[in-house]
Amino acid sequence: MAKVQSVPKLQTVRGTHDIMGDKARTFRFIQQTFQQVAMRFGHQEISTPIFEFTEVFKRTLGETSDVVSKEMYSFEDRGGESLTLRPEYTAGIARAFISNGLQQSLPCKFFGYGPMFRYERPQKGRMRQFHQIDLEILGVPEPQADIEVLAIAVTLLTELDLMDDITLELNSLGDRESRDAYRDALVVYFTAHKDKLSKDSLARLEKNPMRILDSKDEGDRVLVADAPRISDYYNDATKVFFDEVRAGLDALGISYTINERLVRGLDYYSHTAFEFITKKLGAQGTVLAGGRYDALIEMMGGPATAGIGWAGGMERLAELISPDLVPEEIRPIAIIPIGADCQIEALKLAQSLRASGFTVDMSYRGNMGKRMKRANKAKAVAAILIGEDELKRGLVTVKNFDEGSQTEVALDQITDHLSHYR
Ligand code: ATP
Ligand code: MG
């Protein structure tokens, strides 16, 4: 019997994608715009490992959160440690803050971006490997930080020309006292309707009833509509804090709507919580979201340190951005040696032009016609033809494709002649 050879699976894993071409260009544009905006606000780049000890996420995100209860990519490594591919950025940054003893240098203002991993049911706008931009301020308990992170988000979304289709939804989850009072009210309410709750929400009722407000189950949502409202349980401190945040937003002309059902998916939030939402992406309409997490770092075993931040989904942002806004790749100058003898001269010229900052394309083989075609395909702005006879006179021919013109240029003046292409 013939041996059956096993064929490797040569497709991406469900819920993961290759990023190239226009999408790669759009991603780079988002990253660069984000980087510039964040740095303008005095933030510094941080890049934490893609995997951490499972505890880093398990303890912080909350046992009943969707992420911990069913979405984590956890595995045991060869040394028997339980590790998890990061499902979000904040816990890793909080861990980094503690491990690096950064409480000496507060406030810490960070930004970062990269892949995140969640075992979700793949669908439009929901992937298993997706990418986030992330921004955090640590060590500022004042509402100024809330205002600032929101201003950064609005600046970014404005520069990506998205603000016309996006609304900011805002809520306050209150301080500890307000939250506890609200929590008790929710327990009373949902216990009275226990028989109509989904299985997941029954578990939440035990462990974290506020999480029920974030349930995606239809039956739960009907109950949630009539649940007690959090603003009825705000104490004075919560009210003052929230008023200051709103006054700051008003002063900056940032509009928002209050959504009292907005609780966010993770456990560590208090006070300000927010989401930037669009109607243009169907069910997965949240493009950027975050909030204040003053208890997180202490909960992880670090010194009590306030924190606030947000994360934006790059795939969802990329889907919204107008292609006209994304810068085209720089058009190259093509170098075309005519005849084998000019090959080395062409190579040297390409090298020196690249070293002076020009984008240069050089094909590897073929006659002049083939190489011209290649130059066209690469959308070259110009070609430099290097022929033996001219070379003896120290000249090359520069063809400008857009003007259809052709000039002989001395080799030692080529950089000057091309300077407007740089
Ligand atoms: P949801 O309630 O939609 O599951 P979430 O609370 O899990 O959202 P966050 O953890 O706040 O989302 O993530 C911040 C942003 O990252 C989201 O607003 C979204 O833009 C993006 N995002 C989250 N999960 C995914 C995913 N699986 N695929 C693509 N983007 C995602
Ligand atoms: Mg989720």
Short mmCIF file of C-alpha atoms and ligand atoms in Angstrom, two decimals:
data_model
loop_
_atom_site.label_atom_id
_atom_site.label_comp_id
_atom_site.label_asym_id
_atom_site.label_seq_id
_atom_site.Cartn_x
_atom_site.Cartn_y
_atom_site.Cartn_z
CA MET A 1 0.00 0.00 0.00
CA ALA A 2 1.24 3.45 -0.82
CA LYS A 3 2.37 5.48 2.11
CA VAL A 4 0.04 8.38 2.84
CA GLN A 5 2.08 11.47 3.46
CA SER A 6 0.67 13.98 5.87
CA VAL A 7 0.29 17.39 4.27
CA PRO A 8 1.01 20.37 6.49
CA LYS A 9 -1.93 22.71 6.98
CA LEU A 10 -0.87 25.72 4.94
CA GLN A 11 -3.60 28.11 5.90
CA THR A 12 -3.74 30.60 8.75
CA VAL A 13 -5.35 29.47 11.98
CA ARG A 14 -9.05 30.45 12.23
CA GLY A 15 -9.43 34.06 13.29
CA THR A 16 -5.91 35.10 12.27
CA HIS A 17 -4.83 37.00 9.16
CA ASP A 18 -1.81 37.94 7.11
CA ILE A 19 -1.39 41.68 6.86
CA MET A 20 0.10 43.00 3.64
CA GLY A 21 -0.42 45.37 0.74
CA ASP A 22 -2.95 48.17 1.35
CA LYS A 23 -3.83 46.79 4.75
CA ALA A 24 -0.20 46.88 5.89
CA ARG A 25 0.01 50.45 4.64
CA THR A 26 -3.13 51.42 6.55
CA PHE A 27 -1.85 49.73 9.71
CA ARG A 28 1.44 51.61 9.43
CA PHE A 29 -0.46 54.87 8.96
CA ILE A 30 -2.52 54.25 12.10
CA GLN A 31 0.59 53.36 14.08
CA GLN A 32 2.54 56.38 12.91
CA THR A 33 -0.32 58.80 13.47
CA PHE A 34 -0.90 57.32 16.91
CA GLN A 35 2.80 57.50 17.75
CA GLN A 36 3.00 61.17 16.75
CA VAL A 37 -0.15 62.14 18.64
CA ALA A 38 0.85 60.24 21.79
CA MET A 39 4.34 61.74 21.78
CA ARG A 40 2.90 65.23 21.32
CA PHE A 41 1.11 64.64 24.62
CA GLY A 42 4.37 63.54 26.26
CA HIS A 43 3.83 59.78 26.21
CA GLN A 44 6.69 57.30 25.91
CA GLU A 45 6.69 54.06 24.02
CA ILE A 46 6.54 50.78 25.91
CA SER A 47 6.59 47.30 24.53
CA THR A 48 5.84 44.46 26.90
CA PRO A 49 6.25 40.74 26.13
CA ILE A 50 3.59 39.03 24.06
CA PHE A 51 3.26 36.36 26.74
CA GLU A 52 3.21 36.71 30.50
CA PHE A 53 2.60 34.40 33.43
CA THR A 54 -1.09 33.48 33.33
CA GLU A 55 -1.56 34.98 36.79
CA VAL A 56 -0.86 38.48 35.43
CA PHE A 57 -4.12 38.36 33.48
CA LYS A 58 -6.17 35.94 35.55
CA ARG A 59 -5.90 37.90 38.76
CA THR A 60 -6.48 41.30 37.22
CA LEU A 61 -9.08 40.97 34.48
CA GLY A 62 -11.52 39.15 36.74
CA GLU A 63 -12.64 35.51 36.83
CA THR A 64 -16.04 36.36 35.39
CA SER A 65 -14.82 38.55 32.56
CA ASP A 66 -15.33 37.11 29.07
CA VAL A 67 -11.60 37.25 28.54
CA VAL A 68 -10.61 35.14 31.54
CA SER A 69 -13.60 32.82 31.58
CA LYS A 70 -13.39 31.76 27.94
CA GLU A 71 -10.98 33.68 25.73
CA MET A 72 -7.44 33.24 27.04
CA TYR A 73 -4.75 31.48 25.05
CA SER A 74 -3.00 29.79 27.94
CA PHE A 75 -0.45 27.02 27.66
CA GLU A 76 2.15 25.26 29.69
CA ASP A 77 5.69 25.87 28.48
CA ARG A 78 8.46 23.26 28.52
CA GLY A 79 9.41 24.27 32.03
CA GLY A 80 5.87 23.63 33.29
CA GLU A 81 4.97 27.33 33.73
CA SER A 82 1.46 28.43 32.81
CA LEU A 83 1.82 31.25 30.30
CA THR A 84 -0.81 33.27 28.41
CA LEU A 85 -0.64 35.16 25.14
CA ARG A 86 -1.62 38.68 26.11
CA PRO A 87 -5.35 39.37 25.57
CA GLU A 88 -4.88 43.10 26.31
CA TYR A 89 -2.16 45.58 27.13
CA THR A 90 -3.02 47.18 30.47
CA ALA A 91 -2.24 44.23 32.76
CA GLY A 92 1.18 43.81 31.14
CA ILE A 93 1.95 47.51 31.54
CA ALA A 94 0.86 47.42 35.19
CA ARG A 95 3.10 44.38 35.67
CA ALA A 96 6.00 46.25 34.00
CA PHE A 97 5.37 49.25 36.25
CA ILE A 98 5.74 47.05 39.32
CA SER A 99 8.65 44.90 38.09
CA ASN A 100 10.66 47.96 37.07
CA GLY A 101 9.95 49.90 40.27
CA LEU A 102 8.56 52.85 38.34
CA GLN A 103 6.73 54.38 41.30
CA GLN A 104 9.87 56.52 41.68
CA SER A 105 9.11 58.27 38.40
CA LEU A 106 5.42 59.09 38.45
CA PRO A 107 3.49 60.05 36.48
CA CYS A 108 4.23 57.43 33.82
CA LYS A 109 2.71 58.13 30.44
CA PHE A 110 2.92 55.23 28.04
CA PHE A 111 1.82 54.19 24.60
CA GLY A 112 2.25 50.94 22.73
CA TYR A 113 0.78 48.76 20.03
CA GLY A 114 0.87 45.20 18.84
CA PRO A 115 -0.98 41.90 18.56
CA MET A 116 -3.46 40.63 21.16
CA PHE A 117 -4.93 37.14 21.38
CA ARG A 118 -8.41 36.05 22.38
CA TYR A 119 -10.19 32.78 21.71
CA GLU A 120 -13.38 34.35 20.33
CA ARG A 121 -15.89 33.17 17.77
CA PRO A 122 -14.36 34.69 14.64
CA GLN A 123 -16.63 37.12 12.78
CA LYS A 124 -16.40 40.55 11.20
CA GLY A 125 -14.46 42.77 13.58
CA ARG A 126 -13.71 39.91 15.94
CA MET A 127 -10.51 37.97 15.47
CA ARG A 128 -8.38 35.62 17.52
CA GLN A 129 -5.23 37.55 16.78
CA PHE A 130 -6.01 41.24 16.45
CA HIS A 131 -4.02 44.41 17.00
CA GLN A 132 -4.43 47.25 19.42
CA ILE A 133 -3.01 50.68 19.98
CA ASP A 134 -2.85 51.37 23.68
CA LEU A 135 -2.36 54.41 25.86
CA GLU A 136 -2.00 54.67 29.65
CA ILE A 137 -1.32 57.25 32.37
CA LEU A 138 -0.17 55.91 35.73
CA GLY A 139 0.03 57.86 38.97
CA VAL A 140 -2.52 60.61 38.32
CA PRO A 141 -5.64 60.25 40.48
CA GLU A 142 -6.96 63.67 39.36
CA PRO A 143 -9.67 63.97 36.69
CA GLN A 144 -7.12 65.86 34.56
CA ALA A 145 -5.78 62.50 33.43
CA ASP A 146 -9.25 61.34 32.38
CA ILE A 147 -9.69 64.50 30.36
CA GLU A 148 -6.26 64.14 28.80
CA VAL A 149 -6.59 60.51 27.68
CA LEU A 150 -9.95 61.37 26.12
CA ALA A 151 -8.42 64.41 24.41
CA ILE A 152 -5.68 62.17 22.99
CA ALA A 153 -8.26 59.74 21.64
CA VAL A 154 -10.26 62.55 20.05
CA THR A 155 -7.10 64.10 18.54
CA LEU A 156 -6.13 60.75 17.04
CA LEU A 157 -9.60 59.96 15.67
CA THR A 158 -9.80 63.48 14.25
CA GLU A 159 -6.44 63.08 12.50
CA LEU A 160 -7.66 59.77 11.08
CA ASP A 161 -10.71 61.76 9.89
CA LEU A 162 -13.13 59.48 11.74
CA MET A 163 -14.75 61.72 14.33
CA ASP A 164 -17.74 62.57 12.10
CA ASP A 165 -18.96 58.97 12.35
CA ILE A 166 -18.00 58.26 15.93
CA THR A 167 -19.65 59.13 19.20
CA LEU A 168 -18.07 59.10 22.63
CA GLU A 169 -20.15 57.28 25.23
CA LEU A 170 -19.24 58.08 28.79
CA ASN A 171 -20.12 56.73 32.20
CA SER A 172 -18.85 56.84 35.74
CA LEU A 173 -18.58 53.54 37.60
CA GLY A 174 -18.05 55.54 40.79
CA ASP A 175 -15.63 55.05 43.64
CA ARG A 176 -15.60 51.99 45.88
CA GLU A 177 -18.47 53.15 48.09
CA SER A 178 -20.76 54.06 45.18
CA ARG A 179 -19.94 50.82 43.39
CA ASP A 180 -20.66 48.71 46.46
CA ALA A 181 -24.02 50.42 46.98
CA TYR A 182 -24.91 49.92 43.31
CA ARG A 183 -23.73 46.33 43.40
CA ASP A 184 -26.10 45.58 46.30
CA ALA A 185 -28.99 47.15 44.41
CA LEU A 186 -28.20 45.03 41.35
CA VAL A 187 -28.06 41.84 43.43
CA VAL A 188 -31.53 42.58 44.82
CA TYR A 189 -32.91 43.35 41.36
CA PHE A 190 -31.39 40.42 39.45
CA THR A 191 -32.07 37.94 42.26
CA ALA A 192 -35.75 38.80 41.91
CA HIS A 193 -35.46 37.87 38.19
CA LYS A 194 -33.11 34.94 38.65
CA ASP A 195 -35.22 32.53 36.61
CA LYS A 196 -34.85 34.69 33.49
CA LEU A 197 -31.08 35.16 33.65
CA SER A 198 -28.71 33.32 31.31
CA LYS A 199 -26.41 30.70 32.80
CA ASP A 200 -23.39 32.99 32.42
CA SER A 201 -25.17 35.81 34.18
CA LEU A 202 -26.24 33.58 37.05
CA ALA A 203 -22.54 33.00 37.70
CA ARG A 204 -21.92 36.75 37.38
CA LEU A 205 -24.67 37.41 39.92
CA GLU A 206 -22.59 35.48 42.46
CA LYS A 207 -19.22 36.95 41.61
CA ASN A 208 -19.64 40.27 39.83
CA PRO A 209 -23.21 41.41 39.19
CA MET A 210 -22.17 44.59 37.35
CA ARG A 211 -20.82 42.35 34.63
CA ILE A 212 -24.42 41.37 33.79
CA LEU A 213 -24.92 44.87 32.37
CA ASP A 214 -22.30 43.96 29.73
CA SER A 215 -24.00 40.67 28.79
CA LYS A 216 -24.61 40.07 25.10
CA ASP A 217 -27.44 37.58 25.78
CA GLU A 218 -30.83 38.81 24.46
CA GLY A 219 -32.81 37.73 27.54
CA ASP A 220 -30.32 39.38 29.86
CA ARG A 221 -30.50 42.57 27.86
CA VAL A 222 -34.24 42.81 28.37
CA LEU A 223 -33.74 42.58 32.13
CA VAL A 224 -30.85 45.03 32.03
CA ALA A 225 -33.08 47.65 30.43
CA ASP A 226 -35.06 47.98 33.69
CA ALA A 227 -32.19 47.46 36.13
CA PRO A 228 -31.34 50.15 38.71
CA ARG A 229 -29.33 53.09 37.34
CA ILE A 230 -25.85 53.66 38.65
CA SER A 231 -26.18 57.44 38.91
CA ASP A 232 -28.75 56.99 41.69
CA TYR A 233 -25.97 55.46 43.82
CA TYR A 234 -23.21 58.04 43.31
CA ASN A 235 -21.84 59.52 46.53
CA ASP A 236 -20.59 63.12 46.63
CA ALA A 237 -16.97 62.26 45.82
CA THR A 238 -18.06 60.38 42.70
CA LYS A 239 -20.31 63.23 41.60
CA VAL A 240 -17.58 65.84 42.04
CA PHE A 241 -15.05 63.72 40.14
CA PHE A 242 -17.41 63.04 37.25
CA ASP A 243 -18.45 66.70 37.08
CA GLU A 244 -14.82 67.74 36.76
CA VAL A 245 -14.20 65.27 33.95
CA ARG A 246 -17.25 66.56 32.11
CA ALA A 247 -16.33 70.20 32.67
CA GLY A 248 -12.91 69.50 31.15
CA LEU A 249 -14.45 67.83 28.12
CA ASP A 250 -16.88 70.71 27.70
CA ALA A 251 -14.00 73.19 27.88
CA LEU A 252 -12.21 71.31 25.10
CA GLY A 253 -15.37 71.11 22.99
CA ILE A 254 -15.42 67.29 23.18
CA SER A 255 -19.00 66.08 22.94
CA TYR A 256 -20.23 62.86 24.49
CA THR A 257 -23.37 61.05 25.50
CA ILE A 258 -23.86 59.51 28.92
CA ASN A 259 -24.51 55.77 28.81
CA GLU A 260 -25.29 54.41 32.25
CA ARG A 261 -25.14 50.81 31.03
CA LEU A 262 -21.55 51.10 29.93
CA VAL A 263 -19.50 48.98 32.34
CA ARG A 264 -16.64 47.66 30.17
CA GLY A 265 -15.59 44.04 29.89
CA LEU A 266 -12.88 43.86 32.54
CA ASP A 267 -13.04 43.94 36.30
CA TYR A 268 -10.55 46.58 37.25
CA TYR A 269 -12.36 49.79 36.31
CA SER A 270 -13.66 52.58 38.57
CA HIS A 271 -14.84 56.15 37.96
CA THR A 272 -14.59 57.08 34.27
CA ALA A 273 -15.42 54.46 31.64
CA PHE A 274 -15.86 55.24 27.96
CA GLU A 275 -16.24 53.85 24.48
CA PHE A 276 -15.90 55.45 21.06
CA ILE A 277 -18.59 53.87 18.93
CA THR A 278 -19.49 53.93 15.25
CA LYS A 279 -22.62 52.74 13.48
CA LYS A 280 -20.57 51.93 10.39
CA LEU A 281 -19.21 48.55 11.51
CA GLY A 282 -22.40 46.68 12.36
CA ALA A 283 -22.48 44.76 15.63
CA GLN A 284 -18.79 45.32 16.42
CA GLY A 285 -19.02 49.09 16.61
CA THR A 286 -16.62 49.93 19.44
CA VAL A 287 -13.36 51.16 17.96
CA LEU A 288 -11.66 52.43 21.08
CA ALA A 289 -12.46 51.96 24.75
CA GLY A 290 -11.05 52.34 28.21
CA GLY A 291 -11.38 53.77 31.67
CA ARG A 292 -9.87 54.40 35.06
CA TYR A 293 -8.35 51.54 37.06
CA ASP A 294 -7.14 53.00 40.35
CA ALA A 295 -7.24 49.64 42.14
CA LEU A 296 -5.37 47.55 39.58
CA ILE A 297 -1.74 48.02 40.54
CA GLU A 298 -2.35 47.50 44.24
CA MET A 299 -4.48 44.45 43.43
CA MET A 300 -1.47 43.02 41.58
CA GLY A 301 0.72 43.49 44.63
CA GLY A 302 2.28 46.85 43.75
CA PRO A 303 2.11 50.20 45.56
CA ALA A 304 -1.35 51.84 45.37
CA THR A 305 -1.14 53.80 42.10
CA ALA A 306 -3.91 55.37 40.08
CA GLY A 307 -4.23 54.54 36.41
CA ILE A 308 -6.31 55.34 33.37
CA GLY A 309 -6.03 54.35 29.75
CA TRP A 310 -7.61 53.02 26.59
CA ALA A 311 -7.09 50.58 23.77
CA GLY A 312 -8.18 50.93 20.15
CA GLY A 313 -8.76 48.07 17.73
CA MET A 314 -6.55 48.54 14.68
CA GLU A 315 -8.57 46.22 12.43
CA ARG A 316 -11.74 48.17 13.19
CA LEU A 317 -9.99 51.52 12.69
CA ALA A 318 -8.43 50.29 9.43
CA GLU A 319 -11.86 49.29 8.17
CA LEU A 320 -13.14 52.86 8.67
CA ILE A 321 -10.24 54.91 7.36
CA SER A 322 -10.65 56.41 3.90
CA PRO A 323 -8.00 55.01 1.51
CA ASP A 324 -7.45 58.58 0.25
CA LEU A 325 -6.04 59.56 3.60
CA VAL A 326 -3.41 56.81 3.72
CA PRO A 327 -0.12 57.99 2.24
CA GLU A 328 1.00 56.15 -0.89
CA GLU A 329 4.31 54.32 -0.82
CA ILE A 330 7.20 56.51 -1.99
CA ARG A 331 7.66 56.04 -5.74
CA PRO A 332 11.12 54.69 -6.53
CA ILE A 333 13.72 55.72 -9.05
CA ALA A 334 14.49 52.74 -11.27
CA ILE A 335 18.04 52.03 -12.29
CA ILE A 336 18.46 50.27 -15.59
CA PRO A 337 21.84 49.05 -16.78
CA ILE A 338 22.04 48.59 -20.54
CA GLY A 339 24.29 45.64 -21.10
CA ALA A 340 26.11 43.35 -18.72
CA ASP A 341 29.14 45.62 -18.49
CA CYS A 342 27.16 48.32 -16.74
CA GLN A 343 25.77 46.03 -14.07
CA ILE A 344 28.42 46.88 -11.47
CA GLU A 345 28.17 50.62 -12.15
CA ALA A 346 24.37 50.36 -11.70
CA LEU A 347 24.81 48.51 -8.44
CA LYS A 348 27.18 51.16 -7.12
CA LEU A 349 24.87 54.00 -8.15
CA ALA A 350 21.86 52.31 -6.51
CA GLN A 351 23.82 51.85 -3.32
CA SER A 352 25.02 55.45 -3.15
CA LEU A 353 21.57 56.88 -3.96
CA ARG A 354 19.95 54.75 -1.26
CA ALA A 355 22.60 55.88 1.20
CA SER A 356 21.64 59.48 0.36
CA GLY A 357 18.00 58.77 1.11
CA PHE A 358 16.50 58.00 -2.30
CA THR A 359 14.11 55.12 -2.83
CA VAL A 360 15.64 53.01 -5.56
CA ASP A 361 14.32 50.00 -7.41
CA MET A 362 16.57 47.78 -9.42
CA SER A 363 15.47 44.73 -11.31
CA TYR A 364 17.70 41.74 -11.21
CA ARG A 365 17.67 40.58 -14.81
CA GLY A 366 16.32 41.07 -18.33
CA ASN A 367 16.85 43.34 -21.32
CA MET A 368 15.98 47.02 -21.32
CA GLY A 369 12.34 46.42 -22.35
CA LYS A 370 11.74 43.98 -19.50
CA ARG A 371 13.39 46.28 -17.00
CA MET A 372 11.31 49.24 -18.19
CA LYS A 373 8.17 47.19 -17.64
CA ARG A 374 9.33 46.35 -14.17
CA ALA A 375 9.99 50.06 -13.49
CA ASN A 376 6.44 50.83 -14.57
CA LYS A 377 5.04 48.16 -12.33
CA ALA A 378 6.98 49.60 -9.41
CA LYS A 379 5.35 52.99 -10.25
CA ALA A 380 8.81 54.55 -10.67
CA VAL A 381 8.93 58.33 -10.98
CA ALA A 382 12.04 58.16 -13.12
CA ALA A 383 14.57 55.76 -14.55
CA ILE A 384 18.29 56.15 -14.79
CA LEU A 385 19.64 54.41 -17.87
CA ILE A 386 23.27 53.44 -17.67
CA GLY A 387 24.87 52.69 -21.03
CA GLU A 388 28.49 51.87 -21.80
CA ASP A 389 29.24 54.73 -24.20
CA GLU A 390 27.73 57.42 -22.00
CA LEU A 391 29.42 56.00 -18.95
CA LYS A 392 32.80 56.50 -20.65
CA ARG A 393 31.88 60.22 -20.84
CA GLY A 394 30.77 60.21 -17.18
CA LEU A 395 27.07 60.53 -18.09
CA VAL A 396 23.80 58.70 -17.50
CA THR A 397 20.34 59.28 -18.97
CA VAL A 398 17.48 60.24 -16.66
CA LYS A 399 13.98 59.57 -17.94
CA ASN A 400 11.21 61.37 -16.10
CA PHE A 401 8.13 59.17 -16.50
CA ASP A 402 5.52 61.75 -15.56
CA GLU A 403 6.82 64.41 -17.98
CA GLY A 404 8.00 61.94 -20.62
CA SER A 405 11.27 63.89 -20.81
CA GLN A 406 14.79 62.59 -21.05
CA THR A 407 18.06 64.33 -20.02
CA GLU A 408 21.71 63.44 -19.94
CA VAL A 409 23.16 64.10 -16.51
CA ALA A 410 26.76 63.96 -15.30
CA LEU A 411 27.20 61.11 -12.82
CA ASP A 412 28.79 63.41 -10.24
CA GLN A 413 25.73 65.71 -10.36
CA ILE A 414 23.12 62.99 -10.20
CA THR A 415 22.24 63.56 -6.55
CA ASP A 416 21.57 67.26 -7.17
CA HIS A 417 19.60 66.52 -10.31
CA LEU A 418 17.38 64.02 -8.47
CA SER A 419 17.03 66.00 -5.26
CA HIS A 420 13.35 66.80 -5.80
CA TYR A 421 12.56 63.04 -5.81
CA ARG A 422 13.91 62.48 -2.34
P1 ATP B 1 -16.39 43.54 23.29
O1 ATP B 1 -17.37 43.90 24.32
O2 ATP B 1 -16.73 43.97 21.87
O3 ATP B 1 -15.94 42.11 23.32
P2 ATP B 1 -14.07 44.26 24.78
O4 ATP B 1 -14.58 44.90 25.99
O5 ATP B 1 -13.66 42.82 24.83
O6 ATP B 1 -15.10 44.45 23.59
P3 ATP B 1 -11.62 45.73 24.87
O7 ATP B 1 -10.96 44.68 25.67
O8 ATP B 1 -11.99 46.99 25.50
O9 ATP B 1 -12.90 45.12 24.14
O10 ATP B 1 -10.72 46.05 23.59
C1 ATP B 1 -10.55 47.37 23.08
C2 ATP B 1 -10.79 47.40 21.61
O11 ATP B 1 -10.07 46.37 20.94
C3 ATP B 1 -12.23 47.12 21.22
O12 ATP B 1 -12.96 48.28 21.29
C4 ATP B 1 -12.07 46.67 19.78
O13 ATP B 1 -11.91 47.77 18.92
C5 ATP B 1 -10.80 45.89 19.84
N1 ATP B 1 -11.08 44.44 19.99
C6 ATP B 1 -11.37 43.77 21.12
N2 ATP B 1 -11.51 42.46 20.88
C7 ATP B 1 -11.29 42.29 19.54
C8 ATP B 1 -11.27 41.17 18.65
N3 ATP B 1 -11.49 39.92 19.10
N4 ATP B 1 -11.01 41.38 17.35
C9 ATP B 1 -10.77 42.63 16.89
N5 ATP B 1 -10.76 43.73 17.66
C10 ATP B 1 -11.01 43.57 18.97
MG MG B 2 -14.56 40.99 24.27
#
